[in-house]
Amino acid sequence: MGIVERIKEIEFEMARTQKNKATEYHLGQLKAKIAKLRTQLLEPPKGASQAGDGFEVTKFGHGRVALIGFPSVGKSTLLTLLTGTQSEAAAYEFTTLTCIPGIIHYNDAKIQLLDLPGIIEGASEGKGRGRQVIAVAKSSDVVLMVLDASKSEGHRQILTRELEAVGLRLNKRPPQIYFKRKKTGGISFNSTLQLTHVDEKLCYQILHEYKIHNAEVLFREDATVDDLIDVIEGNRKYIKCVYVYNKIDVVGIDDVDHLARQPNSIVISCNLQVITCFRH
């Protein structure tokens, strides 16, 4: 059984397991197993380079911004409008097949903007060129998630889920959990406040899943099981994300107003060259 099949099998087991006090330890172990498998899934095959053709772009300037989104949402047009770099745009999907860089000159700063191929559902499992796209996104300082304003909010949720699956945490801060492996001494578990999501037994079980038998763990906030797993994995990237809703010229004014008032969101029309945002 392959890694993807094992992940789906565990997800199915989690979906059919009732969530209550009696099953929280079992669910915690299953989450740890999935996290380990997804880390293995991201490792490049032996003898293969991690990046594909056209994805090895040298960092340039004072910051790097990645354009992430489904095919045909206007990423290439936005790159051209902001940087003047010509990235092929057309009415059909998957026009962009490689990583196209451009430079935004803002005051005295130079910001590298990367137009990446559209990703699809299942990108975190290697579908399409998902792995290469997400690898470039991980090397960026900010993600611009470009969305079609005329489509449902489901697209944003799917993209967020795909990025979360590979260790990208959008608009979140690292959990306030101190974790240090030791050579001897067993497990030391402490907290500075009352915990409602994790207890000592659950922490021990998750560490045992990772074959960690000597470590120091200190909770400085009421963190969740997922937060603890993120800290143990140690390969998460916490990154700012701005949600860019394009094609507002094809939706009603009420919809535009609703989208513009969402946190970390901007509404634009590349066709009309209009950009609107609200301060939150």
mmCIF file of C-alpha atoms in Angstrom:
data_model
loop_
_atom_site.group_PDB
_atom_site.id
_atom_site.type_symbol
_atom_site.label_atom_id
_atom_site.label_comp_id
_atom_site.label_asym_id
_atom_site.label_seq_id
_atom_site.Cartn_x
_atom_site.Cartn_y
_atom_site.Cartn_z
ATOM 1 C CA MET A 1 0.000 0.000 0.000
ATOM 2 C CA GLY A 2 1.389 3.423 -0.999
ATOM 3 C CA ILE A 3 1.682 6.465 1.257
ATOM 4 C CA VAL A 4 -1.338 8.241 -0.277
ATOM 5 C CA GLU A 5 -3.504 5.142 0.210
ATOM 6 C CA ARG A 6 -2.354 4.807 3.834
ATOM 7 C CA ILE A 7 -3.209 8.472 4.472
ATOM 8 C CA LYS A 8 -6.688 8.033 2.987
ATOM 9 C CA GLU A 9 -7.228 4.891 5.050
ATOM 10 C CA ILE A 10 -6.351 6.727 8.287
ATOM 11 C CA GLU A 11 -8.523 9.700 7.299
ATOM 12 C CA PHE A 12 -11.426 7.307 6.720
ATOM 13 C CA GLU A 13 -10.868 5.754 10.151
ATOM 14 C CA MET A 14 -10.830 9.229 11.737
ATOM 15 C CA ALA A 15 -14.045 10.210 9.931
ATOM 16 C CA ARG A 16 -15.940 7.190 11.245
ATOM 17 C CA THR A 17 -14.604 7.546 14.808
ATOM 18 C CA GLN A 18 -16.853 9.471 17.171
ATOM 19 C CA LYS A 19 -15.164 12.399 18.835
ATOM 20 C CA ASN A 20 -15.443 12.175 22.609
ATOM 21 C CA LYS A 21 -13.297 11.900 25.716
ATOM 22 C CA ALA A 22 -12.850 8.164 25.272
ATOM 23 C CA THR A 23 -11.524 8.406 21.685
ATOM 24 C CA GLU A 24 -9.370 11.560 21.905
ATOM 25 C CA TYR A 25 -6.190 9.556 22.569
ATOM 26 C CA HIS A 26 -6.818 7.280 19.590
ATOM 27 C CA LEU A 27 -7.572 10.272 17.328
ATOM 28 C CA GLY A 28 -4.411 12.022 18.532
ATOM 29 C CA GLN A 29 -2.306 9.012 17.535
ATOM 30 C CA LEU A 30 -3.997 8.878 14.122
ATOM 31 C CA LYS A 31 -3.231 12.580 13.544
ATOM 32 C CA ALA A 32 0.429 11.932 14.386
ATOM 33 C CA LYS A 33 0.526 9.016 11.919
ATOM 34 C CA ILE A 34 -0.918 11.190 9.144
ATOM 35 C CA ALA A 35 1.593 13.980 9.862
ATOM 36 C CA LYS A 36 4.480 11.493 9.616
ATOM 37 C CA LEU A 37 3.169 10.064 6.338
ATOM 38 C CA ARG A 38 2.684 13.519 4.807
ATOM 39 C CA THR A 39 6.265 14.410 5.711
ATOM 40 C CA GLN A 40 7.409 11.252 3.896
ATOM 41 C CA LEU A 41 5.224 12.172 0.935
ATOM 42 C CA LEU A 42 7.034 15.499 0.537
ATOM 43 C CA GLU A 43 10.462 13.883 0.366
ATOM 44 C CA PRO A 44 11.711 13.798 -3.254
ATOM 45 C CA PRO A 45 12.314 10.368 -4.813
ATOM 46 C CA LYS A 46 15.882 9.105 -4.572
ATOM 47 C CA GLY A 47 18.007 10.488 -7.373
ATOM 48 C CA ALA A 48 15.445 13.189 -8.254
ATOM 49 C CA SER A 49 15.808 16.917 -7.676
ATOM 50 C CA GLN A 50 13.224 18.591 -5.452
ATOM 51 C CA ALA A 51 12.406 21.306 -7.973
ATOM 52 C CA GLY A 52 11.265 20.720 -11.518
ATOM 53 C CA ASP A 53 12.195 22.481 -14.747
ATOM 54 C CA GLY A 54 11.642 26.224 -14.467
ATOM 55 C CA PHE A 55 11.054 26.179 -10.713
ATOM 56 C CA GLU A 56 14.618 26.941 -9.575
ATOM 57 C CA VAL A 57 14.331 30.729 -9.317
ATOM 58 C CA THR A 58 17.056 32.564 -7.412
ATOM 59 C CA LYS A 59 15.822 34.846 -4.668
ATOM 60 C CA PHE A 60 16.148 38.504 -5.576
ATOM 61 C CA GLY A 61 15.329 41.784 -3.883
ATOM 62 C CA HIS A 62 14.044 42.512 -0.401
ATOM 63 C CA GLY A 63 11.223 39.953 -0.326
ATOM 64 C CA ARG A 64 9.564 37.143 -2.261
ATOM 65 C CA VAL A 65 5.808 36.873 -2.913
ATOM 66 C CA ALA A 66 4.194 33.762 -4.436
ATOM 67 C CA LEU A 67 0.962 33.814 -6.448
ATOM 68 C CA ILE A 68 -1.042 30.698 -5.555
ATOM 69 C CA GLY A 69 -4.397 29.763 -7.017
ATOM 70 C CA PHE A 70 -6.465 27.491 -9.212
ATOM 71 C CA PRO A 71 -5.937 27.603 -13.000
ATOM 72 C CA SER A 72 -7.372 30.614 -14.891
ATOM 73 C CA VAL A 73 -8.031 32.939 -11.961
ATOM 74 C CA GLY A 74 -5.847 35.767 -13.312
ATOM 75 C CA LYS A 75 -2.417 35.161 -11.749
ATOM 76 C CA SER A 76 -0.503 35.772 -14.984
ATOM 77 C CA THR A 77 -2.472 38.931 -15.778
ATOM 78 C CA LEU A 78 -1.858 40.245 -12.259
ATOM 79 C CA LEU A 79 1.882 39.601 -12.607
ATOM 80 C CA THR A 80 1.940 41.517 -15.894
ATOM 81 C CA LEU A 81 0.002 44.464 -14.440
ATOM 82 C CA LEU A 82 2.194 44.738 -11.330
ATOM 83 C CA THR A 83 5.632 44.059 -12.800
ATOM 84 C CA GLY A 84 5.412 44.506 -16.565
ATOM 85 C CA THR A 85 6.739 40.953 -17.009
ATOM 86 C CA GLN A 86 4.961 39.125 -19.800
ATOM 87 C CA SER A 87 3.480 35.844 -18.531
ATOM 88 C CA GLU A 88 1.270 34.068 -21.057
ATOM 89 C CA ALA A 89 -2.420 34.489 -20.272
ATOM 90 C CA ALA A 90 -5.303 32.830 -22.069
ATOM 91 C CA ALA A 91 -8.902 31.743 -21.577
ATOM 92 C CA TYR A 92 -7.954 28.072 -21.161
ATOM 93 C CA GLU A 93 -6.577 26.413 -18.033
ATOM 94 C CA PHE A 94 -2.910 25.623 -17.257
ATOM 95 C CA THR A 95 -1.518 28.375 -19.476
ATOM 96 C CA THR A 96 1.436 28.840 -17.096
ATOM 97 C CA LEU A 97 3.531 25.672 -16.849
ATOM 98 C CA THR A 98 6.645 26.977 -15.099
ATOM 99 C CA CYS A 99 7.556 29.582 -12.483
ATOM 100 C CA ILE A 100 7.616 33.099 -14.006
ATOM 101 C CA PRO A 101 9.384 35.770 -11.895
ATOM 102 C CA GLY A 102 8.804 39.519 -11.971
ATOM 103 C CA ILE A 103 9.959 42.485 -9.882
ATOM 104 C CA ILE A 104 7.774 45.112 -8.173
ATOM 105 C CA HIS A 105 9.570 48.420 -7.537
ATOM 106 C CA TYR A 106 7.978 50.092 -4.499
ATOM 107 C CA ASN A 107 9.792 53.205 -3.243
ATOM 108 C CA ASP A 108 13.357 51.920 -2.814
ATOM 109 C CA ALA A 109 12.348 48.278 -2.312
ATOM 110 C CA LYS A 110 12.458 45.497 -4.867
ATOM 111 C CA ILE A 111 9.892 42.719 -4.334
ATOM 112 C CA GLN A 112 10.124 39.479 -6.290
ATOM 113 C CA LEU A 113 6.709 38.269 -7.487
ATOM 114 C CA LEU A 114 6.412 34.672 -8.695
ATOM 115 C CA ASP A 115 3.640 33.492 -11.015
ATOM 116 C CA LEU A 116 3.197 29.775 -10.329
ATOM 117 C CA PRO A 117 1.185 27.227 -12.309
ATOM 118 C CA GLY A 118 -2.368 26.677 -11.104
ATOM 119 C CA ILE A 119 -2.699 23.957 -8.503
ATOM 120 C CA ILE A 120 -5.557 21.496 -8.241
ATOM 121 C CA GLU A 121 -7.202 19.566 -5.434
ATOM 122 C CA GLY A 122 -4.808 16.812 -4.409
ATOM 123 C CA ALA A 123 -1.703 18.926 -5.077
ATOM 124 C CA SER A 124 -0.308 18.011 -1.659
ATOM 125 C CA GLU A 125 -0.372 14.369 -2.784
ATOM 126 C CA GLY A 126 1.644 15.176 -5.905
ATOM 127 C CA LYS A 127 -1.161 15.711 -8.439
ATOM 128 C CA GLY A 128 -0.316 18.082 -11.271
ATOM 129 C CA ARG A 129 2.844 20.006 -10.396
ATOM 130 C CA GLY A 130 1.588 20.547 -6.874
ATOM 131 C CA ARG A 131 4.764 19.545 -5.047
ATOM 132 C CA GLN A 132 6.991 21.926 -7.012
ATOM 133 C CA VAL A 133 4.506 24.792 -6.685
ATOM 134 C CA ILE A 134 4.158 24.314 -2.942
ATOM 135 C CA ALA A 135 7.951 24.009 -2.505
ATOM 136 C CA VAL A 136 8.370 27.455 -4.088
ATOM 137 C CA ALA A 137 5.561 28.836 -1.912
ATOM 138 C CA LYS A 138 7.412 27.594 1.172
ATOM 139 C CA SER A 139 10.457 29.641 0.175
ATOM 140 C CA SER A 140 8.373 32.846 -0.071
ATOM 141 C CA ASP A 141 7.837 35.563 2.530
ATOM 142 C CA VAL A 142 4.184 36.193 1.626
ATOM 143 C CA VAL A 143 1.552 34.205 -0.276
ATOM 144 C CA LEU A 144 -1.021 35.930 -2.484
ATOM 145 C CA MET A 145 -3.884 33.476 -2.845
ATOM 146 C CA VAL A 146 -5.629 34.552 -6.049
ATOM 147 C CA LEU A 147 -9.299 33.543 -6.150
ATOM 148 C CA ASP A 148 -12.168 33.949 -8.589
ATOM 149 C CA ALA A 149 -14.770 36.240 -6.982
ATOM 150 C CA SER A 150 -17.521 34.560 -8.976
ATOM 151 C CA LYS A 151 -16.745 31.120 -7.521
ATOM 152 C CA SER A 152 -17.758 29.763 -4.110
ATOM 153 C CA GLU A 153 -15.742 30.098 -0.910
ATOM 154 C CA GLY A 154 -15.001 26.400 -1.319
ATOM 155 C CA HIS A 155 -12.017 27.212 -3.533
ATOM 156 C CA ARG A 156 -10.354 29.149 -0.719
ATOM 157 C CA GLN A 157 -10.981 26.278 1.702
ATOM 158 C CA ILE A 158 -9.556 23.698 -0.719
ATOM 159 C CA LEU A 159 -6.385 25.720 -1.311
ATOM 160 C CA THR A 160 -5.941 26.347 2.408
ATOM 161 C CA ARG A 161 -6.358 22.625 3.091
ATOM 162 C CA GLU A 162 -3.782 21.708 0.429
ATOM 163 C CA LEU A 163 -1.235 24.172 1.842
ATOM 164 C CA GLU A 164 -1.926 23.074 5.421
ATOM 165 C CA ALA A 165 -1.355 19.446 4.405
ATOM 166 C CA VAL A 166 2.236 20.219 3.418
ATOM 167 C CA GLY A 167 3.096 22.263 6.488
ATOM 168 C CA LEU A 168 2.207 25.819 5.460
ATOM 169 C CA ARG A 169 0.337 27.679 8.212
ATOM 170 C CA LEU A 170 -1.421 30.749 6.815
ATOM 171 C CA ASN A 171 -1.782 33.840 9.027
ATOM 172 C CA LYS A 172 -0.942 31.869 12.155
ATOM 173 C CA ARG A 173 1.832 32.224 14.709
ATOM 174 C CA PRO A 174 3.959 29.330 16.011
ATOM 175 C CA PRO A 175 2.422 27.545 19.021
ATOM 176 C CA GLN A 176 3.766 28.579 22.404
ATOM 177 C CA ILE A 177 5.126 25.104 23.163
ATOM 178 C CA TYR A 178 8.713 24.469 24.249
ATOM 179 C CA PHE A 179 9.966 21.095 23.004
ATOM 180 C CA LYS A 180 13.471 19.676 23.318
ATOM 181 C CA ARG A 181 14.682 16.135 22.730
ATOM 182 C CA LYS A 182 17.019 14.674 25.351
ATOM 183 C CA LYS A 183 19.305 11.644 25.501
ATOM 184 C CA THR A 184 18.137 10.469 28.917
ATOM 185 C CA GLY A 185 15.700 11.363 31.690
ATOM 186 C CA GLY A 186 12.398 10.251 30.194
ATOM 187 C CA ILE A 187 9.523 12.624 29.360
ATOM 188 C CA SER A 188 9.146 15.862 31.325
ATOM 189 C CA PHE A 189 5.655 17.360 30.817
ATOM 190 C CA ASN A 190 4.706 20.762 32.270
ATOM 191 C CA SER A 191 2.359 23.678 31.548
ATOM 192 C CA THR A 192 2.007 27.254 32.780
ATOM 193 C CA LEU A 193 -1.804 27.178 32.599
ATOM 194 C CA GLN A 194 -4.709 24.746 32.631
ATOM 195 C CA LEU A 195 -4.914 22.704 29.424
ATOM 196 C CA THR A 196 -8.253 21.731 27.873
ATOM 197 C CA HIS A 197 -7.098 20.003 24.653
ATOM 198 C CA VAL A 198 -4.022 18.001 25.648
ATOM 199 C CA ASP A 199 -3.121 16.147 28.839
ATOM 200 C CA GLU A 200 0.019 14.296 29.931
ATOM 201 C CA LYS A 201 -1.203 10.901 28.734
ATOM 202 C CA LEU A 202 -2.074 12.175 25.253
ATOM 203 C CA CYS A 203 1.286 13.944 24.986
ATOM 204 C CA TYR A 204 3.094 10.707 25.940
ATOM 205 C CA GLN A 205 1.159 8.713 23.335
ATOM 206 C CA ILE A 206 1.976 11.158 20.537
ATOM 207 C CA LEU A 207 5.663 11.227 21.497
ATOM 208 C CA HIS A 208 5.638 7.422 21.595
ATOM 209 C CA GLU A 209 4.230 7.416 18.036
ATOM 210 C CA TYR A 210 7.350 9.387 17.023
ATOM 211 C CA LYS A 211 9.535 6.960 19.033
ATOM 212 C CA ILE A 212 10.568 9.804 21.342
ATOM 213 C CA HIS A 213 11.138 8.554 24.878
ATOM 214 C CA ASN A 214 13.300 11.347 26.305
ATOM 215 C CA ALA A 215 12.159 14.947 25.893
ATOM 216 C CA GLU A 216 11.102 18.102 27.685
ATOM 217 C CA VAL A 217 7.679 19.584 26.857
ATOM 218 C CA LEU A 218 6.343 22.861 28.235
ATOM 219 C CA PHE A 219 2.970 24.333 27.209
ATOM 220 C CA ARG A 220 2.794 28.116 27.497
ATOM 221 C CA GLU A 221 -0.711 28.291 25.985
ATOM 222 C CA ASP A 222 -3.800 26.096 25.725
ATOM 223 C CA ALA A 223 -2.617 24.489 22.493
ATOM 224 C CA THR A 224 -4.257 21.661 20.561
ATOM 225 C CA VAL A 225 -3.036 18.227 19.511
ATOM 226 C CA ASP A 226 -2.351 19.602 16.015
ATOM 227 C CA ASP A 227 -0.168 22.343 17.512
ATOM 228 C CA LEU A 228 1.854 19.775 19.457
ATOM 229 C CA ILE A 229 2.361 17.657 16.322
ATOM 230 C CA ASP A 230 3.484 20.758 14.392
ATOM 231 C CA VAL A 231 6.110 21.497 17.055
ATOM 232 C CA ILE A 232 7.368 17.899 17.089
ATOM 233 C CA GLU A 233 7.566 17.781 13.280
ATOM 234 C CA GLY A 234 9.555 21.022 13.324
ATOM 235 C CA ASN A 235 9.175 21.661 9.572
ATOM 236 C CA ARG A 236 6.176 23.993 9.548
ATOM 237 C CA LYS A 237 6.314 27.383 7.833
ATOM 238 C CA TYR A 238 4.231 30.187 9.340
ATOM 239 C CA ILE A 239 3.552 32.683 6.591
ATOM 240 C CA LYS A 240 1.373 35.711 5.905
ATOM 241 C CA CYS A 241 -1.314 35.236 3.277
ATOM 242 C CA VAL A 242 -3.392 37.861 1.454
ATOM 243 C CA TYR A 243 -6.571 36.659 -0.274
ATOM 244 C CA VAL A 244 -6.950 38.395 -3.637
ATOM 245 C CA TYR A 245 -10.423 38.111 -5.175
ATOM 246 C CA ASN A 246 -10.183 38.795 -8.911
ATOM 247 C CA LYS A 247 -12.979 39.299 -11.495
ATOM 248 C CA ILE A 248 -15.170 41.509 -9.281
ATOM 249 C CA ASP A 249 -16.558 43.039 -12.479
ATOM 250 C CA VAL A 250 -18.719 39.927 -12.986
ATOM 251 C CA VAL A 251 -20.378 39.861 -9.525
ATOM 252 C CA GLY A 252 -22.808 42.162 -7.739
ATOM 253 C CA ILE A 253 -21.781 45.099 -5.534
ATOM 254 C CA ASP A 254 -23.075 43.349 -2.397
ATOM 255 C CA ASP A 255 -20.809 40.374 -3.064
ATOM 256 C CA VAL A 256 -17.849 42.690 -3.658
ATOM 257 C CA ASP A 257 -18.531 44.501 -0.375
ATOM 258 C CA HIS A 258 -18.784 41.192 1.510
ATOM 259 C CA LEU A 259 -15.495 39.858 0.093
ATOM 260 C CA ALA A 260 -13.645 43.143 0.646
ATOM 261 C CA ARG A 261 -14.537 43.139 4.339
ATOM 262 C CA GLN A 262 -13.084 39.676 4.966
ATOM 263 C CA PRO A 263 -9.820 39.648 6.989
ATOM 264 C CA ASN A 264 -6.621 39.851 4.933
ATOM 265 C CA SER A 265 -8.618 40.254 1.713
ATOM 266 C CA ILE A 266 -8.387 42.489 -1.351
ATOM 267 C CA VAL A 267 -10.858 42.655 -4.247
ATOM 268 C CA ILE A 268 -9.572 43.446 -7.718
ATOM 269 C CA SER A 269 -10.448 43.343 -11.389
ATOM 270 C CA CYS A 270 -7.447 42.741 -13.635
ATOM 271 C CA ASN A 271 -9.751 43.316 -16.590
ATOM 272 C CA LEU A 272 -10.710 46.825 -15.363
ATOM 273 C CA GLN A 273 -7.416 47.384 -13.471
ATOM 274 C CA VAL A 274 -9.280 48.090 -10.211
ATOM 275 C CA ILE A 275 -7.961 47.285 -6.711
ATOM 276 C CA THR A 276 -9.988 47.869 -3.531
ATOM 277 C CA CYS A 277 -9.213 46.990 0.083
ATOM 278 C CA PHE A 278 -10.545 47.802 3.553
ATOM 279 C CA ARG A 279 -8.385 48.308 6.614
ATOM 280 C CA HIS A 280 -9.240 45.939 9.458
#
